[in-house]
Amino acid sequence: MTSRQGLLSLVMAVLILPLAVSWSPSKSLAELPGQAQTSQAAKTAAERLLNLGLKQYSLGLQQYSLGLQQHSLGLQQLEAALQSWQQALGFYRQLQDRQGEGRVLGLLGDVYMILATNIDIYDQGIDHYQRSLAIARETKDRQGEVKALMRLGMVGYGNSGNYNVAIGYYEQSLTLAREIKDRQSEVEILWQLGSNYAGLITTSNYRGDHNKPIEYYEQSLTLAREIKDRRGEGWALWALAGSYSSGPDYNKAIEYYEQSLAITRERKDRQFEVELLRSLGHTYQEMGDDGKAMDYYQQSLALARERKDRRAEGSALGALGVVYEGLGDCNKAIEYYEQSLAIERETKAHLGGAPVVFYSEPRSCL
């Protein structure tokens, strides 16, 4: 997965849909004095544009990661959200509403980071996050400060791979989230800390505690269950499964993957279900159970095709090719590899990014 795709997944996880507001004035505009009418109209326009942008952004994210036609539609929705929020920003500045301004700057940063195709757009995203953080601190908006720090943490993890910088931002946000008793954000932050320590451990200069990822994931899981956050619970179980799979403790990994899969199906999160099915297939393949591996890969493939998710389809096809190659069935392996390669070329040509094939082992059949 490319860094841009990784960031996209993280942004989806941290999307603050509760920011949507539904404002209902106690008086009609006609009842208000002239200046008040102007201010009230600006406030109404700002909040309507904020909500419109949230709807466009949510729809755009869903479409952006799918096939070529959906990707194009998703791009249009994200660009529409950008325009809506830019207009909302103008109204918030007109009203001198600093908290509204900071909130929209953070959301604009999210779109810039997703759409970043060059360093200038990427830098715009970081600049918006930093300005959002500065305003949150200026206005003593502790909730806004937590979210701004989380966003800056995502930048460190998702793009630069600077795990220490990301960890620093997440530790600051964790302290604040606990101070204001923002348990929902705490679940997310603990998960992100685990992910960043998992990345840090892969670097050659890490000399710290190798159990830190699991410790943070377990804290995230415990808290998610305590506050009945099923999405957070499913993600924490998935992360724990990945950690145990790397251990390797495959039986424990499968146990956690299956729990996560049950929650994901309960929540009807089809995109995450595709990923979990593929992860289960990979784990069984590592255990040497090719039959179960193929079963899960086939389920992942079927669901990816149902959702018209071309990247996930290419990954599942590549994974099936590896299984058949391991079984010595080169004809079948080549058939899957060729299908995967066709999708890889298609998505690279239209979407950009790294190959979608899930595995990179040498292919003796080719």
mmCIF file of C-alpha atoms in Angstrom:
data_model
loop_
_atom_site.group_PDB
_atom_site.id
_atom_site.type_symbol
_atom_site.label_atom_id
_atom_site.label_comp_id
_atom_site.label_asym_id
_atom_site.label_seq_id
_atom_site.Cartn_x
_atom_site.Cartn_y
_atom_site.Cartn_z
ATOM 1 C CA MET A 1 0.000 0.000 0.000
ATOM 2 C CA THR A 2 1.301 3.417 -0.862
ATOM 3 C CA SER A 3 1.822 6.041 1.824
ATOM 4 C CA ARG A 4 -1.016 8.010 0.257
ATOM 5 C CA GLN A 5 -3.358 5.028 0.481
ATOM 6 C CA GLY A 6 -2.238 4.437 4.066
ATOM 7 C CA LEU A 7 -3.016 8.015 4.978
ATOM 8 C CA LEU A 8 -6.394 7.741 3.266
ATOM 9 C CA SER A 9 -7.308 4.777 5.489
ATOM 10 C CA LEU A 10 -6.202 6.653 8.584
ATOM 11 C CA VAL A 11 -8.120 9.767 7.609
ATOM 12 C CA MET A 12 -11.234 7.623 7.148
ATOM 13 C CA ALA A 13 -10.715 6.276 10.647
ATOM 14 C CA VAL A 14 -10.360 9.702 12.220
ATOM 15 C CA LEU A 15 -13.088 11.513 10.226
ATOM 16 C CA ILE A 16 -14.947 13.662 12.708
ATOM 17 C CA LEU A 17 -18.504 13.416 11.400
ATOM 18 C CA PRO A 18 -19.946 14.682 14.726
ATOM 19 C CA LEU A 19 -18.526 18.053 13.691
ATOM 20 C CA ALA A 20 -21.628 18.384 11.560
ATOM 21 C CA VAL A 21 -23.950 20.883 13.133
ATOM 22 C CA SER A 22 -27.642 21.479 12.654
ATOM 23 C CA TRP A 23 -28.358 25.117 13.457
ATOM 24 C CA SER A 24 -31.907 26.253 13.961
ATOM 25 C CA PRO A 25 -32.344 29.970 14.728
ATOM 26 C CA SER A 26 -34.789 30.947 17.438
ATOM 27 C CA LYS A 27 -35.925 33.927 15.345
ATOM 28 C CA SER A 28 -36.429 34.354 11.627
ATOM 29 C CA LEU A 29 -33.976 36.665 9.868
ATOM 30 C CA ALA A 30 -36.783 39.137 9.203
ATOM 31 C CA GLU A 31 -37.177 39.656 12.972
ATOM 32 C CA LEU A 32 -33.523 40.644 13.467
ATOM 33 C CA PRO A 33 -31.864 44.071 13.055
ATOM 34 C CA GLY A 34 -29.965 44.694 9.808
ATOM 35 C CA GLN A 35 -26.441 43.969 11.123
ATOM 36 C CA ALA A 36 -27.684 40.938 13.044
ATOM 37 C CA GLN A 37 -29.390 39.674 9.896
ATOM 38 C CA THR A 38 -26.084 39.910 8.058
ATOM 39 C CA SER A 39 -24.204 38.059 10.799
ATOM 40 C CA GLN A 40 -26.922 35.475 11.177
ATOM 41 C CA ALA A 41 -27.019 34.874 7.435
ATOM 42 C CA ALA A 42 -23.235 34.418 7.384
ATOM 43 C CA LYS A 43 -23.438 31.960 10.289
ATOM 44 C CA THR A 44 -26.211 30.010 8.590
ATOM 45 C CA ALA A 45 -24.261 29.898 5.324
ATOM 46 C CA ALA A 46 -21.058 28.784 7.089
ATOM 47 C CA GLU A 47 -22.765 25.928 8.905
ATOM 48 C CA ARG A 48 -24.672 24.775 5.837
ATOM 49 C CA LEU A 49 -21.445 24.719 3.835
ATOM 50 C CA LEU A 50 -19.676 22.864 6.649
ATOM 51 C CA ASN A 51 -22.383 20.169 6.663
ATOM 52 C CA LEU A 52 -22.495 19.982 2.879
ATOM 53 C CA GLY A 53 -18.731 19.501 2.801
ATOM 54 C CA LEU A 54 -18.949 16.703 5.376
ATOM 55 C CA LYS A 55 -21.493 14.844 3.240
ATOM 56 C CA GLN A 56 -19.417 15.351 0.081
ATOM 57 C CA TYR A 57 -16.250 14.246 1.888
ATOM 58 C CA SER A 58 -17.823 11.106 3.358
ATOM 59 C CA LEU A 59 -19.248 10.062 -0.017
ATOM 60 C CA GLY A 60 -16.001 10.937 -1.773
ATOM 61 C CA LEU A 61 -13.948 8.760 0.557
ATOM 62 C CA GLN A 62 -16.235 5.787 -0.035
ATOM 63 C CA GLN A 63 -15.967 6.122 -3.809
ATOM 64 C CA TYR A 64 -12.319 7.176 -4.036
ATOM 65 C CA SER A 65 -10.883 3.786 -3.052
ATOM 66 C CA LEU A 66 -13.004 1.718 -5.456
ATOM 67 C CA GLY A 67 -12.833 1.117 -9.216
ATOM 68 C CA LEU A 68 -11.955 3.639 -11.879
ATOM 69 C CA GLN A 69 -15.425 5.070 -12.436
ATOM 70 C CA GLN A 70 -16.090 5.315 -8.688
ATOM 71 C CA HIS A 71 -12.629 6.770 -8.142
ATOM 72 C CA SER A 72 -13.388 9.569 -10.577
ATOM 73 C CA LEU A 73 -16.720 10.275 -8.888
ATOM 74 C CA GLY A 74 -15.012 10.219 -5.506
ATOM 75 C CA LEU A 75 -12.438 12.710 -6.714
ATOM 76 C CA GLN A 76 -15.232 15.027 -7.827
ATOM 77 C CA GLN A 77 -16.898 14.770 -4.419
ATOM 78 C CA LEU A 78 -13.634 15.492 -2.586
ATOM 79 C CA GLU A 79 -12.994 18.531 -4.778
ATOM 80 C CA ALA A 80 -16.572 19.681 -4.119
ATOM 81 C CA ALA A 81 -15.959 19.306 -0.359
ATOM 82 C CA LEU A 82 -12.813 21.393 -0.759
ATOM 83 C CA GLN A 83 -14.822 24.172 -2.402
ATOM 84 C CA SER A 84 -17.596 23.993 0.214
ATOM 85 C CA TRP A 85 -15.116 24.265 3.076
ATOM 86 C CA GLN A 86 -13.142 27.054 1.422
ATOM 87 C CA GLN A 87 -16.372 29.049 1.204
ATOM 88 C CA ALA A 88 -17.260 28.156 4.804
ATOM 89 C CA LEU A 89 -13.791 29.330 5.878
ATOM 90 C CA GLY A 90 -14.475 32.740 4.343
ATOM 91 C CA PHE A 91 -17.711 33.082 6.305
ATOM 92 C CA TYR A 92 -16.093 31.997 9.590
ATOM 93 C CA ARG A 93 -13.374 34.588 9.081
ATOM 94 C CA GLN A 94 -15.984 37.229 8.278
ATOM 95 C CA LEU A 95 -17.707 36.336 11.562
ATOM 96 C CA GLN A 96 -14.345 36.271 13.398
ATOM 97 C CA ASP A 97 -15.343 32.804 14.616
ATOM 98 C CA ARG A 98 -11.890 31.438 15.411
ATOM 99 C CA GLN A 99 -13.082 27.997 16.525
ATOM 100 C CA GLY A 100 -15.092 27.580 13.311
ATOM 101 C CA GLU A 101 -12.058 28.708 11.331
ATOM 102 C CA GLY A 102 -9.787 26.210 13.080
ATOM 103 C CA ARG A 103 -12.255 23.373 12.567
ATOM 104 C CA VAL A 104 -12.537 24.020 8.818
ATOM 105 C CA LEU A 105 -8.763 24.418 8.417
ATOM 106 C CA GLY A 106 -8.342 20.904 9.801
ATOM 107 C CA LEU A 107 -10.938 19.498 7.404
ATOM 108 C CA LEU A 108 -9.344 21.282 4.452
ATOM 109 C CA GLY A 109 -6.019 19.773 5.490
ATOM 110 C CA ASP A 110 -7.616 16.307 5.307
ATOM 111 C CA VAL A 111 -8.658 16.860 1.695
ATOM 112 C CA TYR A 112 -5.292 18.301 0.694
ATOM 113 C CA MET A 113 -3.499 15.276 2.174
ATOM 114 C CA ILE A 114 -5.724 12.837 0.269
ATOM 115 C CA LEU A 115 -5.412 14.709 -3.020
ATOM 116 C CA ALA A 116 -1.681 15.387 -2.635
ATOM 117 C CA THR A 117 -0.017 14.605 -5.968
ATOM 118 C CA ASN A 118 2.957 16.896 -5.442
ATOM 119 C CA ILE A 119 4.913 18.456 -2.598
ATOM 120 C CA ASP A 120 3.083 21.794 -2.846
ATOM 121 C CA ILE A 121 -0.340 20.287 -2.138
ATOM 122 C CA TYR A 122 1.162 18.092 0.592
ATOM 123 C CA ASP A 123 2.698 21.147 2.242
ATOM 124 C CA GLN A 124 -0.668 22.921 2.059
ATOM 125 C CA GLY A 125 -2.178 20.071 4.054
ATOM 126 C CA ILE A 126 0.478 20.323 6.767
ATOM 127 C CA ASP A 127 0.129 24.105 6.862
ATOM 128 C CA HIS A 128 -3.636 23.823 7.393
ATOM 129 C CA TYR A 129 -3.128 21.314 10.221
ATOM 130 C CA GLN A 130 -0.583 23.554 11.925
ATOM 131 C CA ARG A 131 -2.823 26.609 11.645
ATOM 132 C CA SER A 132 -5.734 24.586 13.021
ATOM 133 C CA LEU A 133 -3.580 23.587 15.999
ATOM 134 C CA ALA A 134 -2.465 27.193 16.609
ATOM 135 C CA ILE A 135 -6.073 28.429 16.638
ATOM 136 C CA ALA A 136 -7.198 25.607 18.949
ATOM 137 C CA ARG A 137 -4.493 26.595 21.429
ATOM 138 C CA GLU A 138 -5.247 30.308 21.075
ATOM 139 C CA THR A 139 -8.972 29.778 21.759
ATOM 140 C CA LYS A 140 -8.334 27.112 24.426
ATOM 141 C CA ASP A 141 -10.355 24.632 22.344
ATOM 142 C CA ARG A 142 -9.038 21.438 23.945
ATOM 143 C CA GLN A 143 -11.106 19.142 21.755
ATOM 144 C CA GLY A 144 -9.865 20.928 18.648
ATOM 145 C CA GLU A 145 -6.296 20.664 19.929
ATOM 146 C CA VAL A 146 -6.666 16.890 20.362
ATOM 147 C CA LYS A 147 -7.897 16.493 16.776
ATOM 148 C CA ALA A 148 -5.205 18.774 15.326
ATOM 149 C CA LEU A 149 -2.461 16.824 17.106
ATOM 150 C CA MET A 150 -3.943 13.550 15.858
ATOM 151 C CA ARG A 151 -3.930 14.859 12.295
ATOM 152 C CA LEU A 152 -0.297 15.917 12.565
ATOM 153 C CA GLY A 153 0.469 12.465 13.939
ATOM 154 C CA MET A 154 -1.093 10.941 10.834
ATOM 155 C CA VAL A 155 1.193 13.033 8.634
ATOM 156 C CA GLY A 156 4.275 11.671 10.399
ATOM 157 C CA TYR A 157 3.082 8.075 10.153
ATOM 158 C CA GLY A 158 1.323 8.049 6.797
ATOM 159 C CA ASN A 159 3.773 9.917 4.590
ATOM 160 C CA SER A 160 7.204 10.632 6.014
ATOM 161 C CA GLY A 161 7.517 7.403 7.999
ATOM 162 C CA ASN A 162 8.911 9.502 10.856
ATOM 163 C CA TYR A 163 7.529 7.372 13.649
ATOM 164 C CA ASN A 164 9.150 9.316 16.479
ATOM 165 C CA VAL A 165 7.560 12.571 15.315
ATOM 166 C CA ALA A 166 4.176 10.881 14.979
ATOM 167 C CA ILE A 167 4.502 9.297 18.426
ATOM 168 C CA GLY A 168 5.306 12.700 19.907
ATOM 169 C CA TYR A 169 2.095 14.198 18.507
ATOM 170 C CA TYR A 170 0.003 11.214 19.593
ATOM 171 C CA GLU A 171 1.413 11.285 23.131
ATOM 172 C CA GLN A 172 0.475 14.967 23.410
ATOM 173 C CA SER A 173 -3.026 14.244 22.106
ATOM 174 C CA LEU A 174 -3.403 11.282 24.489
ATOM 175 C CA THR A 175 -2.589 13.450 27.509
ATOM 176 C CA LEU A 176 -5.158 16.045 26.442
ATOM 177 C CA ALA A 177 -7.823 13.465 25.559
ATOM 178 C CA ARG A 178 -7.513 11.957 29.031
ATOM 179 C CA GLU A 179 -7.672 15.406 30.648
ATOM 180 C CA ILE A 180 -10.949 16.250 28.923
ATOM 181 C CA LYS A 181 -12.236 12.652 29.196
ATOM 182 C CA ASP A 182 -12.544 12.214 25.425
ATOM 183 C CA ARG A 183 -12.674 8.426 25.540
ATOM 184 C CA GLN A 184 -13.562 8.018 21.859
ATOM 185 C CA SER A 185 -10.419 9.836 20.753
ATOM 186 C CA GLU A 186 -8.413 7.933 23.364
ATOM 187 C CA VAL A 187 -9.377 4.620 21.713
ATOM 188 C CA GLU A 188 -8.121 5.932 18.361
ATOM 189 C CA ILE A 189 -4.927 7.447 19.762
ATOM 190 C CA LEU A 190 -3.947 4.266 21.616
ATOM 191 C CA TRP A 191 -4.431 2.308 18.390
ATOM 192 C CA GLN A 192 -2.309 4.805 16.455
ATOM 193 C CA LEU A 193 0.451 4.673 19.070
ATOM 194 C CA GLY A 194 0.515 0.894 18.740
ATOM 195 C CA SER A 195 0.753 1.183 14.948
ATOM 196 C CA ASN A 196 3.593 3.693 15.119
ATOM 197 C CA TYR A 197 5.578 1.628 17.606
ATOM 198 C CA ALA A 198 5.043 -1.399 15.353
ATOM 199 C CA GLY A 199 6.546 0.624 12.507
ATOM 200 C CA LEU A 200 9.355 1.926 14.674
ATOM 201 C CA ILE A 201 10.343 -1.599 15.689
ATOM 202 C CA THR A 202 11.013 -2.421 12.035
ATOM 203 C CA THR A 203 13.728 0.248 11.873
ATOM 204 C CA SER A 204 17.297 -0.836 12.511
ATOM 205 C CA ASN A 205 18.013 1.679 15.274
ATOM 206 C CA TYR A 206 15.120 0.798 17.606
ATOM 207 C CA ARG A 207 16.302 -0.433 21.000
ATOM 208 C CA GLY A 208 13.101 -0.099 23.022
ATOM 209 C CA ASP A 209 10.385 -2.438 24.289
ATOM 210 C CA HIS A 210 9.140 -4.709 21.504
ATOM 211 C CA ASN A 211 5.893 -5.363 23.392
ATOM 212 C CA LYS A 212 4.747 -1.747 23.143
ATOM 213 C CA PRO A 213 2.484 -2.251 20.092
ATOM 214 C CA ILE A 214 0.554 -5.041 21.796
ATOM 215 C CA GLU A 215 0.331 -3.049 25.050
ATOM 216 C CA TYR A 216 -1.219 -0.068 23.252
ATOM 217 C CA TYR A 217 -3.554 -2.224 21.143
ATOM 218 C CA GLU A 218 -4.759 -4.016 24.302
ATOM 219 C CA GLN A 219 -5.415 -0.690 26.026
ATOM 220 C CA SER A 220 -7.346 0.459 22.960
ATOM 221 C CA LEU A 221 -9.346 -2.784 22.924
ATOM 222 C CA THR A 222 -10.181 -2.598 26.640
ATOM 223 C CA LEU A 223 -11.376 0.986 26.382
ATOM 224 C CA ALA A 224 -13.341 0.353 23.176
ATOM 225 C CA ARG A 225 -15.217 -2.458 24.892
ATOM 226 C CA GLU A 226 -15.794 -0.327 27.975
ATOM 227 C CA ILE A 227 -17.433 2.483 25.968
ATOM 228 C CA LYS A 228 -19.079 0.039 23.521
ATOM 229 C CA ASP A 229 -17.167 1.366 20.517
ATOM 230 C CA ARG A 230 -17.596 -1.547 18.132
ATOM 231 C CA ARG A 231 -15.595 0.015 15.309
ATOM 232 C CA GLY A 232 -12.693 0.681 17.665
ATOM 233 C CA GLU A 233 -12.970 -2.835 19.065
ATOM 234 C CA GLY A 234 -12.813 -4.368 15.600
ATOM 235 C CA TRP A 235 -9.769 -2.316 14.629
ATOM 236 C CA ALA A 236 -7.933 -3.124 17.867
ATOM 237 C CA LEU A 237 -8.585 -6.858 17.381
ATOM 238 C CA TRP A 238 -7.305 -6.619 13.789
ATOM 239 C CA ALA A 239 -4.143 -4.844 14.946
ATOM 240 C CA LEU A 240 -3.543 -7.412 17.702
ATOM 241 C CA ALA A 241 -3.988 -10.203 15.167
ATOM 242 C CA GLY A 242 -1.368 -8.619 12.939
ATOM 243 C CA SER A 243 1.053 -8.342 15.850
ATOM 244 C CA TYR A 244 0.596 -11.978 16.847
ATOM 245 C CA SER A 245 0.889 -13.081 13.223
ATOM 246 C CA SER A 246 4.301 -11.407 13.100
ATOM 247 C CA GLY A 247 5.244 -13.109 16.406
ATOM 248 C CA PRO A 248 4.454 -15.574 15.023
ATOM 249 C CA ASP A 249 1.551 -16.955 17.063
ATOM 250 C CA TYR A 250 -0.765 -17.897 14.227
ATOM 251 C CA ASN A 251 -3.482 -19.499 16.360
ATOM 252 C CA LYS A 252 -3.854 -16.348 18.447
ATOM 253 C CA ALA A 253 -3.771 -14.220 15.303
ATOM 254 C CA ILE A 254 -6.614 -16.231 13.753
ATOM 255 C CA GLU A 255 -8.626 -15.965 16.976
ATOM 256 C CA TYR A 256 -8.377 -12.164 16.908
ATOM 257 C CA TYR A 257 -8.973 -11.917 13.141
ATOM 258 C CA GLU A 258 -12.155 -13.980 13.476
ATOM 259 C CA GLN A 259 -13.440 -11.800 16.335
ATOM 260 C CA SER A 260 -12.701 -8.697 14.283
ATOM 261 C CA LEU A 261 -14.420 -10.211 11.238
ATOM 262 C CA ALA A 262 -17.577 -10.947 13.253
ATOM 263 C CA ILE A 263 -17.761 -7.331 14.451
ATOM 264 C CA THR A 264 -17.027 -6.007 10.960
ATOM 265 C CA ARG A 265 -19.861 -8.041 9.461
ATOM 266 C CA GLU A 266 -22.171 -6.921 12.244
ATOM 267 C CA ARG A 267 -21.310 -3.308 11.336
ATOM 268 C CA LYS A 268 -21.643 -4.043 7.599
ATOM 269 C CA ASP A 269 -18.217 -2.530 6.927
ATOM 270 C CA ARG A 270 -17.632 -4.261 3.602
ATOM 271 C CA GLN A 271 -14.363 -2.524 2.802
ATOM 272 C CA PHE A 272 -12.731 -3.650 6.051
ATOM 273 C CA GLU A 273 -14.227 -7.125 5.605
ATOM 274 C CA VAL A 274 -12.299 -7.518 2.333
ATOM 275 C CA GLU A 275 -9.057 -6.711 4.170
ATOM 276 C CA LEU A 276 -9.806 -9.095 7.053
ATOM 277 C CA LEU A 277 -10.621 -11.999 4.728
ATOM 278 C CA ARG A 278 -7.327 -11.446 2.927
ATOM 279 C CA SER A 279 -5.449 -11.262 6.245
ATOM 280 C CA LEU A 280 -6.996 -14.563 7.358
ATOM 281 C CA GLY A 281 -6.006 -16.131 4.042
ATOM 282 C CA HIS A 282 -2.427 -14.929 4.459
ATOM 283 C CA THR A 283 -2.235 -16.274 8.019
ATOM 284 C CA TYR A 284 -3.506 -19.713 7.018
ATOM 285 C CA GLN A 285 -1.065 -19.716 4.121
ATOM 286 C CA GLU A 286 1.795 -18.991 6.534
ATOM 287 C CA MET A 287 0.579 -21.932 8.635
ATOM 288 C CA GLY A 288 0.741 -24.166 5.547
ATOM 289 C CA ASP A 289 -3.041 -24.643 5.288
ATOM 290 C CA ASP A 290 -3.428 -23.817 1.595
ATOM 291 C CA GLY A 291 -7.045 -25.003 1.461
ATOM 292 C CA LYS A 292 -8.254 -22.506 4.041
ATOM 293 C CA ALA A 293 -5.988 -19.828 2.590
ATOM 294 C CA MET A 294 -7.632 -20.228 -0.836
ATOM 295 C CA ASP A 295 -11.093 -20.204 0.727
ATOM 296 C CA TYR A 296 -10.501 -16.857 2.439
ATOM 297 C CA TYR A 297 -8.782 -15.366 -0.614
ATOM 298 C CA GLN A 298 -11.742 -16.414 -2.767
ATOM 299 C CA GLN A 299 -14.164 -14.787 -0.313
ATOM 300 C CA SER A 300 -12.058 -11.615 -0.374
ATOM 301 C CA LEU A 301 -12.001 -11.695 -4.183
ATOM 302 C CA ALA A 302 -15.773 -12.173 -4.447
ATOM 303 C CA LEU A 303 -16.484 -9.299 -2.077
ATOM 304 C CA ALA A 304 -13.948 -7.012 -3.799
ATOM 305 C CA ARG A 305 -15.651 -7.685 -7.140
ATOM 306 C CA GLU A 306 -19.080 -7.117 -5.615
ATOM 307 C CA ARG A 307 -17.878 -3.718 -4.352
ATOM 308 C CA LYS A 308 -16.054 -2.982 -7.634
ATOM 309 C CA ASP A 309 -12.879 -2.449 -5.616
ATOM 310 C CA ARG A 310 -10.225 -3.017 -8.270
ATOM 311 C CA ARG A 311 -7.192 -2.637 -6.007
ATOM 312 C CA ALA A 312 -8.515 -5.229 -3.554
ATOM 313 C CA GLU A 313 -9.474 -7.494 -6.458
ATOM 314 C CA GLY A 314 -5.929 -7.326 -7.830
ATOM 315 C CA SER A 315 -4.463 -8.101 -4.417
ATOM 316 C CA ALA A 316 -6.694 -11.158 -3.930
ATOM 317 C CA LEU A 317 -5.870 -12.466 -7.422
ATOM 318 C CA GLY A 318 -2.144 -12.073 -6.768
ATOM 319 C CA ALA A 319 -2.470 -13.889 -3.447
ATOM 320 C CA LEU A 320 -4.306 -16.799 -5.100
ATOM 321 C CA GLY A 321 -1.550 -16.975 -7.702
ATOM 322 C CA VAL A 322 1.032 -17.397 -4.954
ATOM 323 C CA VAL A 323 -0.953 -20.254 -3.378
ATOM 324 C CA TYR A 324 -1.294 -22.123 -6.653
ATOM 325 C CA GLU A 325 2.376 -21.601 -7.422
ATOM 326 C CA GLY A 326 3.255 -23.111 -4.056
ATOM 327 C CA LEU A 327 1.089 -26.113 -4.937
ATOM 328 C CA GLY A 328 2.967 -26.511 -8.211
ATOM 329 C CA ASP A 329 -0.032 -25.649 -10.392
ATOM 330 C CA CYS A 330 1.733 -23.180 -12.676
ATOM 331 C CA ASN A 331 -1.083 -22.916 -15.210
ATOM 332 C CA LYS A 332 -3.536 -21.784 -12.542
ATOM 333 C CA ALA A 333 -0.927 -19.546 -10.909
ATOM 334 C CA ILE A 334 -0.142 -17.781 -14.191
ATOM 335 C CA GLU A 335 -3.859 -17.319 -14.886
ATOM 336 C CA TYR A 336 -4.288 -15.455 -11.569
ATOM 337 C CA TYR A 337 -1.033 -13.529 -11.950
ATOM 338 C CA GLU A 338 -2.030 -12.296 -15.389
ATOM 339 C CA GLN A 339 -5.409 -11.095 -14.130
ATOM 340 C CA SER A 340 -3.720 -9.366 -11.212
ATOM 341 C CA LEU A 341 -1.117 -7.781 -13.491
ATOM 342 C CA ALA A 342 -3.831 -6.443 -15.818
ATOM 343 C CA ILE A 343 -5.534 -4.721 -12.889
ATOM 344 C CA GLU A 344 -2.180 -3.467 -11.625
ATOM 345 C CA ARG A 345 -1.456 -1.805 -14.969
ATOM 346 C CA GLU A 346 -4.974 -0.414 -15.181
ATOM 347 C CA THR A 347 -4.905 1.113 -11.697
ATOM 348 C CA LYS A 348 -1.369 2.459 -12.063
ATOM 349 C CA ALA A 349 -2.276 4.116 -15.352
ATOM 350 C CA HIS A 350 -5.442 5.728 -14.020
ATOM 351 C CA LEU A 351 -4.855 6.141 -10.284
ATOM 352 C CA GLY A 352 -1.098 6.165 -9.839
ATOM 353 C CA GLY A 353 0.739 4.494 -6.985
ATOM 354 C CA ALA A 354 2.521 1.247 -6.312
ATOM 355 C CA PRO A 355 1.526 -2.175 -7.678
ATOM 356 C CA VAL A 356 -1.560 -3.691 -6.139
ATOM 357 C CA VAL A 357 -0.251 -7.275 -6.045
ATOM 358 C CA PHE A 358 -0.342 -8.316 -2.380
ATOM 359 C CA TYR A 359 2.746 -10.507 -2.477
ATOM 360 C CA SER A 360 6.201 -9.906 -3.862
ATOM 361 C CA GLU A 361 7.838 -13.343 -3.631
ATOM 362 C CA PRO A 362 9.808 -14.578 -6.658
ATOM 363 C CA ARG A 363 7.454 -16.296 -9.075
ATOM 364 C CA SER A 364 9.012 -19.539 -10.246
ATOM 365 C CA CYS A 365 6.130 -20.171 -12.649
ATOM 366 C CA LEU A 366 6.818 -17.031 -14.700
#
